[in-house]
mmCIF file of C-alpha atoms and ligand atoms in Angstrom:
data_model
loop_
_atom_site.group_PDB
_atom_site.id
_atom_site.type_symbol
_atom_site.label_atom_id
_atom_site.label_comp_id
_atom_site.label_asym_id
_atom_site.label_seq_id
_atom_site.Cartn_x
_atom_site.Cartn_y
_atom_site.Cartn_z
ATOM 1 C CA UNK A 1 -16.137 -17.518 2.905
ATOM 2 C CA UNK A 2 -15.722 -20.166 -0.011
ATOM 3 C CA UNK A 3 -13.772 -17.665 -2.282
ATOM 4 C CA UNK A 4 -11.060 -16.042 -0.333
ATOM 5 C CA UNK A 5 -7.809 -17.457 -0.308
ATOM 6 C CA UNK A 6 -7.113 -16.927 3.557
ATOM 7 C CA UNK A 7 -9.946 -19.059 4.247
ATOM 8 C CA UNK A 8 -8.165 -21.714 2.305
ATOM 9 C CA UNK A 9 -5.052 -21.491 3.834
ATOM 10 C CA UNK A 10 -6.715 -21.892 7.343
ATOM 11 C CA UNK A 11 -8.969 -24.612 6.599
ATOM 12 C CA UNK A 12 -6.033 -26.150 4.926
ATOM 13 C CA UNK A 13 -7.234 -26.425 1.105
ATOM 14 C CA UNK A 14 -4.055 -24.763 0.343
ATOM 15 C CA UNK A 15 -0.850 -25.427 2.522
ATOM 16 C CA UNK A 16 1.340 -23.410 3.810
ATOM 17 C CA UNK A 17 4.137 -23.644 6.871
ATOM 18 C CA UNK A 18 2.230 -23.745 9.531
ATOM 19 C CA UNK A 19 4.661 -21.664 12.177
ATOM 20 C CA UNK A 20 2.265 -21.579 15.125
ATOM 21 C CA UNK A 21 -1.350 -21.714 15.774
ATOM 22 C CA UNK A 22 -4.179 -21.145 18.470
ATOM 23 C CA UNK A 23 -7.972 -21.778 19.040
ATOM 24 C CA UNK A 24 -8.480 -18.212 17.209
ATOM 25 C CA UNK A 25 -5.357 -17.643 14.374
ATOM 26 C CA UNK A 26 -3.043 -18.923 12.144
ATOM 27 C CA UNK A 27 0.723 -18.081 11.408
ATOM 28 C CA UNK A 28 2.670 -18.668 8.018
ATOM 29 C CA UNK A 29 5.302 -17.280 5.728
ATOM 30 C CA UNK A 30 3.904 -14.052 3.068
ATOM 31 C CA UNK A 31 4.456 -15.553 -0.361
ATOM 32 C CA UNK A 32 6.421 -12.351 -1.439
ATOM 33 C CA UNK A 33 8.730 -11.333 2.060
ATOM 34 C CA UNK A 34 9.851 -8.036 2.749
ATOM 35 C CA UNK A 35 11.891 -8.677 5.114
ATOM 36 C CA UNK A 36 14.306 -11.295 6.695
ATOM 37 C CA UNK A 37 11.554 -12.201 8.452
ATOM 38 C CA UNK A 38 7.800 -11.958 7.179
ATOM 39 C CA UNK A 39 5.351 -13.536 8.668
ATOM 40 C CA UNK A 40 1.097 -13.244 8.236
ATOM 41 C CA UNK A 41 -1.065 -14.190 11.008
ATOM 42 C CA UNK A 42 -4.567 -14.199 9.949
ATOM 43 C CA UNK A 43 -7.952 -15.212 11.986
ATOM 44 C CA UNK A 44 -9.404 -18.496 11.456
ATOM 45 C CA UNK A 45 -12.517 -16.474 10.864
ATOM 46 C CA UNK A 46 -13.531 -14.694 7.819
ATOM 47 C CA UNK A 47 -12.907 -11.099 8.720
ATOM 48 C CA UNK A 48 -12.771 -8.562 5.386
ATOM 49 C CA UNK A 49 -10.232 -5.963 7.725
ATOM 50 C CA UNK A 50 -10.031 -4.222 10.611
ATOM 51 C CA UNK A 51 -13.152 -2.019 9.659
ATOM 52 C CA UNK A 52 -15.205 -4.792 9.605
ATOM 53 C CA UNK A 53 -14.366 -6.516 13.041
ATOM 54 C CA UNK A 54 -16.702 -6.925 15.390
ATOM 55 C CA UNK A 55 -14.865 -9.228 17.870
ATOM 56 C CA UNK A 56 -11.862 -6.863 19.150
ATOM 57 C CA UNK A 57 -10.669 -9.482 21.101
ATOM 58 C CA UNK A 58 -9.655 -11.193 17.707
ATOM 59 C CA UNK A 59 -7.203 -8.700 17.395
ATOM 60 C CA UNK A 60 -5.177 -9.297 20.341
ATOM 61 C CA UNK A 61 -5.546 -12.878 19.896
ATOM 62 C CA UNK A 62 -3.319 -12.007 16.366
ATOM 63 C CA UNK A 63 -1.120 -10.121 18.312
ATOM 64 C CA UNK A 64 -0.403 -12.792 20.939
ATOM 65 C CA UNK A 65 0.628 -15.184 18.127
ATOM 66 C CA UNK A 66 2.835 -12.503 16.584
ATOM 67 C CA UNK A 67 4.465 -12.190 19.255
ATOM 68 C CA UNK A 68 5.159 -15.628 19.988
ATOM 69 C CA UNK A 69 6.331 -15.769 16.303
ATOM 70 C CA UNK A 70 8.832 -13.692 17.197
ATOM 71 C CA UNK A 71 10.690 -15.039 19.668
ATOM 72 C CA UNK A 72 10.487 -18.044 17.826
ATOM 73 C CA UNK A 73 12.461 -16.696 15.052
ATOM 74 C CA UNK A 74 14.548 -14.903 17.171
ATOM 75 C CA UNK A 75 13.581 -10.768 15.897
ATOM 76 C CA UNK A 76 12.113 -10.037 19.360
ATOM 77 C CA UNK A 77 15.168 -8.623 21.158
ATOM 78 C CA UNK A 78 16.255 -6.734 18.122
ATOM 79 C CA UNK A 79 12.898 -5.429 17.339
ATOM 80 C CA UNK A 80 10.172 -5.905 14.794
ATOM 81 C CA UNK A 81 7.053 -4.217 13.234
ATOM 82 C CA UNK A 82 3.362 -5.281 12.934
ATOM 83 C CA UNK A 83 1.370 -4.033 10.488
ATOM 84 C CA UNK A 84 -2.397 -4.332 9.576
ATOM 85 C CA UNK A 85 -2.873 -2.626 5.994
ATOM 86 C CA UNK A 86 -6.849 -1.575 5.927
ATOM 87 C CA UNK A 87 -8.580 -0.602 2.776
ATOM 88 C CA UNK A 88 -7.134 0.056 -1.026
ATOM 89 C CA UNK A 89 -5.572 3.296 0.557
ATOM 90 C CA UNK A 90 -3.405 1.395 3.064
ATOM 91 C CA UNK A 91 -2.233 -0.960 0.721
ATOM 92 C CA UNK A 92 -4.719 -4.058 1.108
ATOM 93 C CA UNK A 93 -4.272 -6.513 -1.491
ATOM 94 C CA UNK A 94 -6.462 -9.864 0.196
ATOM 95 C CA UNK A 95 -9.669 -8.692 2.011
ATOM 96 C CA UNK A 96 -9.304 -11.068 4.788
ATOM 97 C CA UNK A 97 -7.582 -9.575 8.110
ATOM 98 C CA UNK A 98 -4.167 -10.229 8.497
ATOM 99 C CA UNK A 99 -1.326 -9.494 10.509
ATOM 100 C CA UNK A 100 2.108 -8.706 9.178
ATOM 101 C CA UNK A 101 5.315 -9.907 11.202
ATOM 102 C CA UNK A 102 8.083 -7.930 9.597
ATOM 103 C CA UNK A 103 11.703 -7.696 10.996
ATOM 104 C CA UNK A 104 15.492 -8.895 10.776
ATOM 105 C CA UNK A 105 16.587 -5.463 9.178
ATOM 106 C CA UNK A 106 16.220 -2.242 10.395
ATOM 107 C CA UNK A 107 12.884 -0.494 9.112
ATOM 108 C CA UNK A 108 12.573 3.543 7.987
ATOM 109 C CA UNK A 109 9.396 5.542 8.739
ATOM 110 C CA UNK A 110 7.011 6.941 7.806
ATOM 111 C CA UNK A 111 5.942 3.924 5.927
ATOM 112 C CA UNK A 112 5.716 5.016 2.124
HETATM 113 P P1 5GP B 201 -1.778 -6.736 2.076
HETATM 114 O O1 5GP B 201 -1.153 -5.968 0.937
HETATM 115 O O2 5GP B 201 -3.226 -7.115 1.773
HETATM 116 O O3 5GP B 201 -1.628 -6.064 3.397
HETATM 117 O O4 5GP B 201 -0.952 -8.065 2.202
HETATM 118 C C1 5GP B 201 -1.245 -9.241 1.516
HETATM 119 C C2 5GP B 201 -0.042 -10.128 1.658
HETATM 120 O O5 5GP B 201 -0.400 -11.445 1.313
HETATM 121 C C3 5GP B 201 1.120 -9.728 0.739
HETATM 122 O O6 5GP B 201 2.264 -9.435 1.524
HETATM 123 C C4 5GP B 201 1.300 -10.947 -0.168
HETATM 124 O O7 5GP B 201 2.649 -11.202 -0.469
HETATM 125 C C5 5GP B 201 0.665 -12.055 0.662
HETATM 126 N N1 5GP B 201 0.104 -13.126 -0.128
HETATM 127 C C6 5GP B 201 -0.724 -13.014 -1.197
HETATM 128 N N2 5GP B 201 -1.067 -14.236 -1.659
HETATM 129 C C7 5GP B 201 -0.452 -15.140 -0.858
HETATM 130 C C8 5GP B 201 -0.428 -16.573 -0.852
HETATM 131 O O8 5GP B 201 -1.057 -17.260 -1.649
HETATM 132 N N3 5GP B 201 0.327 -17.163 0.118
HETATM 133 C C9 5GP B 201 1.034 -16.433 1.039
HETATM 134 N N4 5GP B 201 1.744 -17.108 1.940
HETATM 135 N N5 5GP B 201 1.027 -15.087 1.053
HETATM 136 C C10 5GP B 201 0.296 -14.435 0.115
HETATM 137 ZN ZN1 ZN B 202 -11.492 -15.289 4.404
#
């Protein structure tokens, strides 16, 4: 989709730190972290959010990178949270799917 900026960033119009990348996603730092570690890992595909997907398999494929992400930067032993934020209620800013990679400090819940 021409417009949205997550399209950009994986076609590579606007760069970013390209952590790690497959066939299917793309990992880089969020512009505003919450956390020691926060990390987006978005599908190379336009996808608006999870309510919209019709490939499932997409969303392991996001998960697999996370995960990878996080042994990279070290947060898998301690522990870490992934989050996908769908619709205004949840908190969705950017209407293409992402993964959050959030850890490095210990996390409350519920989630506000
Ligand atoms: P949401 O609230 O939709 O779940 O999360 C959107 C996330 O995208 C936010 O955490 C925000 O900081 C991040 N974000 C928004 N614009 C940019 C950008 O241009 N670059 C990067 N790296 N992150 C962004
Ligand atoms: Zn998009």
């Amino acid at each position: 989709m021409s417009d949205c900026l997550f399209c950009k960033i994986a076609a590579g119009t606007i760069p970013v730190q390209r952590l790690a990348e497959n066939e299917h996603a793309l990992a880089f730092p969020d512009i505003n972290p919450q956390a020691p570690t926060h990390v987006l890992i978005i599908p190379k595909v336009h996808v608006a959010s999870l309510a919209e997907i019709k490939d499932f398999d997409l969303v392991g494929q996001l998960h697999a990178l996370a995960v990878k992400v996080a042994h990279d930067k070290g947060i898998a032993k301690g522990g870490f949270r992934t989050v996908l934020n769908t619709g205004a209620d949840a908190g969705q800013t950017v209407f293409h799917l992402h993964l959050h990679l959030l850890g490095g400090r210990a996390m409350g819940w519920p989630p506000g």
